Coordinates of C-alpha atoms and ligand atoms in Angstrom, one line a residue:
X66 CA -0.2 0.1 0.2
X67 CA 1.0 3.2 -0.8
X68 CA 0.8 6.7 1.5
X69 CA 1.7 9.5 2.5
X70 CA 2.7 10.8 6.3
X71 CA 0.5 12.6 8.3
X72 CA 0.8 16.2 7.1
X73 CA 3.7 18.3 8.7
X74 CA 1.6 21.0 10.0
X75 CA -1.1 18.3 12.3
X76 CA 2.3 16.0 13.7
X77 CA 4.0 19.4 14.6
X78 CA 0.7 21.6 16.0
X79 CA -0.2 17.9 17.9
X80 CA 3.3 18.0 19.4
X81 CA 3.6 21.5 20.3
X82 CA 0.6 22.2 21.7
X83 CA 0.9 18.3 24.0
X84 CA 4.3 20.2 24.9
X85 CA 2.6 23.4 25.9
X86 CA -0.4 21.7 28.0
X87 CA 2.5 19.6 29.8
X88 CA 4.2 22.8 30.6
X89 CA 1.1 24.2 31.9
X90 CA 0.2 21.4 34.5
X91 CA 3.7 21.4 36.0
X92 CA 3.4 24.7 36.8
X93 CA -0.2 24.1 38.2
X94 CA 0.8 19.5 39.7
X95 CA 4.6 19.4 39.3
X96 CA 5.9 15.9 40.7
X97 CA 9.0 16.2 41.9
X98 CA 10.4 19.2 43.2
X99 CA 13.3 20.6 41.3
X100 CA 16.7 20.7 41.7
X101 CA 18.2 23.7 39.3
X102 CA 16.8 27.0 38.7
X103 CA 13.9 25.7 36.2
X104 CA 15.0 29.2 33.4
X105 CA 18.7 28.6 33.3
X106 CA 17.2 24.4 33.3
X107 CA 14.7 24.6 30.1
X108 CA 17.2 27.7 27.9
X109 CA 20.3 24.3 28.3
X110 CA 17.1 21.4 27.6
X111 CA 16.3 24.1 24.5
X112 CA 19.4 24.4 23.4
X113 CA 20.4 20.8 22.9
X114 CA 16.7 20.4 21.6
X115 CA 17.5 22.6 18.8
X116 CA 20.8 20.8 17.8
X117 CA 19.3 17.6 17.8
X118 CA 16.3 19.2 15.9
X119 CA 18.9 20.3 13.4
X120 CA 20.9 16.8 13.0
X121 CA 17.6 14.9 12.7
X122 CA 16.3 17.5 9.2
X123 CA 19.8 16.8 8.0
X124 CA 19.9 13.6 7.9
X125 CA 16.8 11.1 10.0
X126 CA 14.7 12.6 7.6
X127 CA 16.5 12.5 4.4
X128 CA 17.7 8.7 5.3
X129 CA 13.9 7.8 6.7
X130 CA 11.0 8.7 4.4
X131 CA 12.7 7.6 1.3
X132 CA 13.3 4.0 2.9
X133 CA 10.1 4.1 4.1
X134 CA 8.6 5.3 0.8
X135 CA 10.6 2.5 -1.3
X136 CA 10.2 -0.6 1.3
X137 CA 6.1 0.7 0.4
X138 CA 6.3 0.6 -2.6
X139 CA 8.5 -2.1 -3.1
X140 CA 6.8 -5.1 -1.0
X141 CA 9.5 -5.0 1.6
X142 CA 9.0 -6.1 5.1
X143 CA 6.8 -8.4 7.7
X144 CA 4.2 -5.8 7.5
X145 CA 4.5 -5.2 3.3
X146 CA 4.7 -9.0 2.7
X147 CA 0.9 -9.5 4.6
X148 CA -0.8 -6.5 2.9
X149 CA -2.6 -6.0 5.6
X150 CA -5.3 -3.0 5.6
X151 CA -4.3 -0.1 6.6
X152 CA -6.8 0.2 9.3
X153 CA -4.3 -3.0 10.8
X154 CA -1.0 -1.8 9.4
X155 CA -0.6 1.7 10.4
X156 CA -1.8 0.3 14.0
X157 CA 0.7 -3.3 13.7
X158 CA 4.0 -0.8 13.0
X159 CA 3.0 1.1 15.4
X160 CA 3.5 -1.9 17.4
X161 CA 6.9 -3.6 16.5
X162 CA 8.2 0.1 16.4
X163 CA 7.2 0.3 20.3
X164 CA 9.2 -2.7 20.6
X165 CA 12.1 -2.8 18.5
X166 CA 12.3 1.0 20.0
X167 CA 12.4 -0.8 24.1
X168 CA 15.2 -3.6 22.6
X169 CA 17.6 -0.1 21.2
X170 CA 17.1 1.4 24.6
X171 CA 18.0 -1.1 26.0
X172 CA 21.0 -1.3 24.1
X173 CA 22.2 3.1 24.4
X174 CA 22.5 1.2 28.8
X175 CA 23.9 -1.8 27.6
X176 CA 26.7 -1.3 25.2
X177 CA 29.7 1.0 26.5
X178 CA 29.9 3.1 23.1
X179 CA 26.3 3.7 22.8
X180 CA 25.5 5.0 26.5
X181 CA 28.1 7.6 26.4
X182 CA 26.0 8.7 23.8
X183 CA 23.4 8.4 26.1
X184 CA 23.9 8.7 29.0
X185 CA 24.3 13.1 27.9
X186 CA 20.0 12.7 27.9
X187 CA 19.9 10.8 31.9
X188 CA 22.6 13.4 33.8
X189 CA 19.5 16.1 33.7
X190 CA 19.2 16.2 37.6
X191 CA 15.7 17.6 36.8
X192 CA 13.0 15.7 34.5
X193 CA 10.5 17.5 33.5
X194 CA 8.4 18.0 29.1
X195 CA 12.4 20.2 27.8
X196 CA 14.9 16.4 28.9
X197 CA 11.6 14.2 27.0
X198 CA 13.3 15.6 23.5
X199 CA 17.3 16.8 25.0
X200 CA 19.1 13.9 23.2
X201 CA 22.7 15.2 21.8
X202 CA 22.7 15.2 18.5
X203 CA 24.8 12.3 17.9
X204 CA 23.1 9.9 19.7
X205 CA 19.5 10.7 17.1
X206 CA 22.8 10.6 13.8
X207 CA 24.6 6.9 15.3
X208 CA 20.6 5.4 16.2
X209 CA 19.7 5.8 11.9
X210 CA 20.6 2.6 11.1
X211 CA 18.7 1.2 13.3
X212 CA 16.1 3.1 12.7
X213 CA 16.9 2.3 8.8
X214 CA 16.4 -1.8 9.8
X215 CA 13.7 -1.2 11.8
X216 CA 11.5 0.4 8.7
X217 CA 13.4 -2.8 6.7
X218 CA 12.1 -5.4 8.2
X219 CA 8.8 -4.0 9.9
X220 CA 7.8 -3.3 6.0
X221 CA 6.5 0.6 7.8
X222 CA 5.1 2.6 5.4
X223 CA 5.3 7.0 5.3
X224 CA 2.0 6.9 6.3
X225 CA 3.0 4.1 9.7
X226 CA 5.9 6.4 10.1
X227 CA 4.7 9.5 10.2
X228 CA 1.9 8.5 13.1
X229 CA 4.5 6.0 14.9
X230 CA 7.5 9.1 15.4
X231 CA 4.2 11.9 16.4
X232 CA 3.0 9.4 19.4
X233 CA 6.3 8.8 20.0
X234 CA 7.0 12.3 21.0
X235 CA 3.4 12.7 22.5
X236 CA 4.6 9.9 24.7
X237 CA 8.0 11.1 25.9
X238 CA 6.6 14.3 26.2
X239 CA 4.0 12.7 28.7
X240 CA 5.9 9.9 30.4
X241 CA 9.0 12.4 31.4
X242 CA 7.0 15.3 32.2
X243 CA 6.5 16.5 36.0
X244 CA 3.5 16.5 36.6
X245 CA 1.5 14.7 38.7
X246 CA -1.3 13.0 38.2
X247 CA -4.0 11.0 40.7
X248 CA -2.0 8.0 41.8
X249 CA -5.4 6.1 41.4
X250 CA -5.7 7.2 37.7
X251 CA -1.7 6.9 37.1
X252 CA -1.5 2.9 38.1
X253 CA -4.4 2.5 36.0
X254 CA -2.5 4.4 33.0
X255 CA 0.2 2.5 34.2
X256 CA -1.0 -0.7 33.0
X257 CA -1.0 0.0 29.2
X258 CA 1.3 3.2 29.3
X259 CA 4.3 4.2 30.4
X260 CA 3.8 6.9 33.1
X261 CA 5.8 10.0 34.7
X262 CA 5.7 7.8 38.1
X263 CA 7.0 5.4 36.3
X264 CA 9.6 7.2 33.8
X265 CA 10.7 9.2 36.8
X266 CA 12.3 5.0 38.2
X267 CA 14.3 4.8 35.4
X268 CA 16.2 8.1 35.8
X269 CA 16.5 7.1 39.0
X270 CA 20.7 6.9 40.4
X271 CA 20.4 4.1 42.0
X272 CA 21.3 1.5 39.5
X273 CA 18.8 -0.9 39.9
X274 CA 16.1 1.5 38.8
X275 CA 18.3 2.8 36.0
X276 CA 18.1 -0.9 34.6
X277 CA 14.6 -1.0 34.5
X278 CA 11.5 0.8 33.0
X279 CA 12.7 1.1 29.4
X280 CA 9.5 1.0 27.5
X281 CA 8.8 4.1 25.9
X282 CA 5.0 3.9 24.9
X283 CA 3.5 0.3 25.9
X284 CA 4.5 -1.0 29.1
X285 CA 3.8 -4.5 27.4
X286 CA 7.4 -4.9 26.8
X287 CA 8.8 -3.9 30.1
X288 CA 6.1 -6.4 31.3
X289 CA 7.4 -9.1 29.2
X290 CA 10.5 -9.0 30.1
X291 CA 10.6 -9.2 33.6
X292 CA 12.5 -5.3 33.5
X293 CA 8.7 -3.1 35.0
X294 CA 9.5 -1.4 38.5
X295 CA 6.7 0.5 40.5
X296 CA 8.0 0.2 43.9
X297 CA 9.7 3.2 44.1
X298 CA 7.8 6.4 45.2
X299 CA 8.6 10.1 43.3
X300 CA 10.3 11.2 46.8
X301 CA 12.5 8.8 47.5
X302 CA 13.9 9.4 43.4
X303 CA 17.1 11.6 43.3
X304 CA 17.5 12.6 39.3
X305 CA 20.0 12.1 37.5
X306 CA 23.3 9.3 37.3
X307 CA 25.3 9.5 40.4
X308 CA 28.7 11.1 39.0
X309 CA 27.6 13.8 37.4
X310 CA 25.4 15.3 40.2
X311 CA 27.4 18.7 40.3
X312 CA 25.8 22.1 38.8
X313 CA 29.0 22.3 36.6
X314 CA 29.2 18.6 35.5
X315 CA 25.2 19.3 33.7
X316 CA 26.3 22.6 32.4
X317 CA 25.7 23.1 27.5
X318 CA 29.7 22.4 26.7
X319 CA 30.2 20.3 29.4
X320 CA 27.5 17.7 28.3
X321 CA 28.0 18.4 24.7
X322 CA 31.0 17.5 25.1
X323 CA 30.6 14.5 26.8
X324 CA 30.9 11.7 24.7
X325 CA 33.5 12.4 23.8
X326 CA 35.8 13.2 26.7
X327 CA 36.7 10.1 29.0
X328 CA 34.1 9.6 30.9
X329 CA 33.9 9.3 35.0
X330 CA 32.3 4.8 35.8
X331 CA 28.6 6.3 36.1
X332 CA 27.8 4.4 38.8
X333 CA 30.6 4.2 41.0
X334 CA 31.5 1.8 43.8
X335 CA 30.3 4.6 46.5
X336 CA 27.1 5.3 44.0
X337 CA 23.5 5.1 46.2
X338 CA 23.3 1.4 47.4
X339 CA 19.9 -0.7 46.4
X340 CA 16.7 0.0 47.7
X341 CA 14.6 -1.7 49.2
X342 CA 11.8 -3.5 47.9
X343 CA 8.9 -2.9 49.9
X344 CA 5.0 -1.1 50.4
X345 CA 4.8 2.7 50.4
X346 CA 2.8 5.4 49.7
X347 CA 2.4 7.5 46.6
X348 CA 3.8 5.1 44.7
X349 CA 2.5 2.8 41.6
X350 CA 2.2 -0.6 43.0
X351 CA -1.4 -0.6 44.6
Ligands
ZN689 ZN1 17.7 5.8 29.1

């Protein structure tokens, strides 16, 4: 099936609208107390976002857009062979892209040279909607071969790719946001989707908590792989990476250079000890 991507204005309006609503909610009902001055951090994160947006526009878009059109025209990849109707093909593509992104996220933590880049996202000492887009531009560029393999093997059409990309952006803005949802609502949501308290655990300075909750959309993948943790209350979490907790460690020039300079062990032996599991108030585990 040949298909056109979602119009750029529509995808852009959905993502920008989500960001604006989350910024408003973060002011009204914050989940975690900020560590750094908000304005300074926001300016730094937006500078990183500007660089990565330019990198994606110059590299990923010109590579993946035509590849997706080619895959569809030649009927390559699982979903193109299956020749499903669009109403089935697009949701299935979104699910399979979400799963393979889970695998990529695990690799960015497990493979040392990939972690050098993903670390830049994790050293943010606060977590909010601006963190969601704060990836080192080089991390986005080195993920292009993985993205191309996803499109090729799954057989992702331009429409399915743009729907997945828009849904992913909305999802990561939401689950990085510092919005306090009513706990009963969030416990229900987390059965299916990644939520702010769940992803907050992934950004904890405690290693056993960072090595959990790798899903980006559906929580199913963490459930299937036994990597889901819901048993940590947000107020007990320190956000960031233990080796980079000083204000100077996260300055703009430092984080841009971080993948290319000698790095400290992210979890030094005197880092925070594993936290005992157990029932506490305001955690997702009911
Ligand atoms: Zn991560």
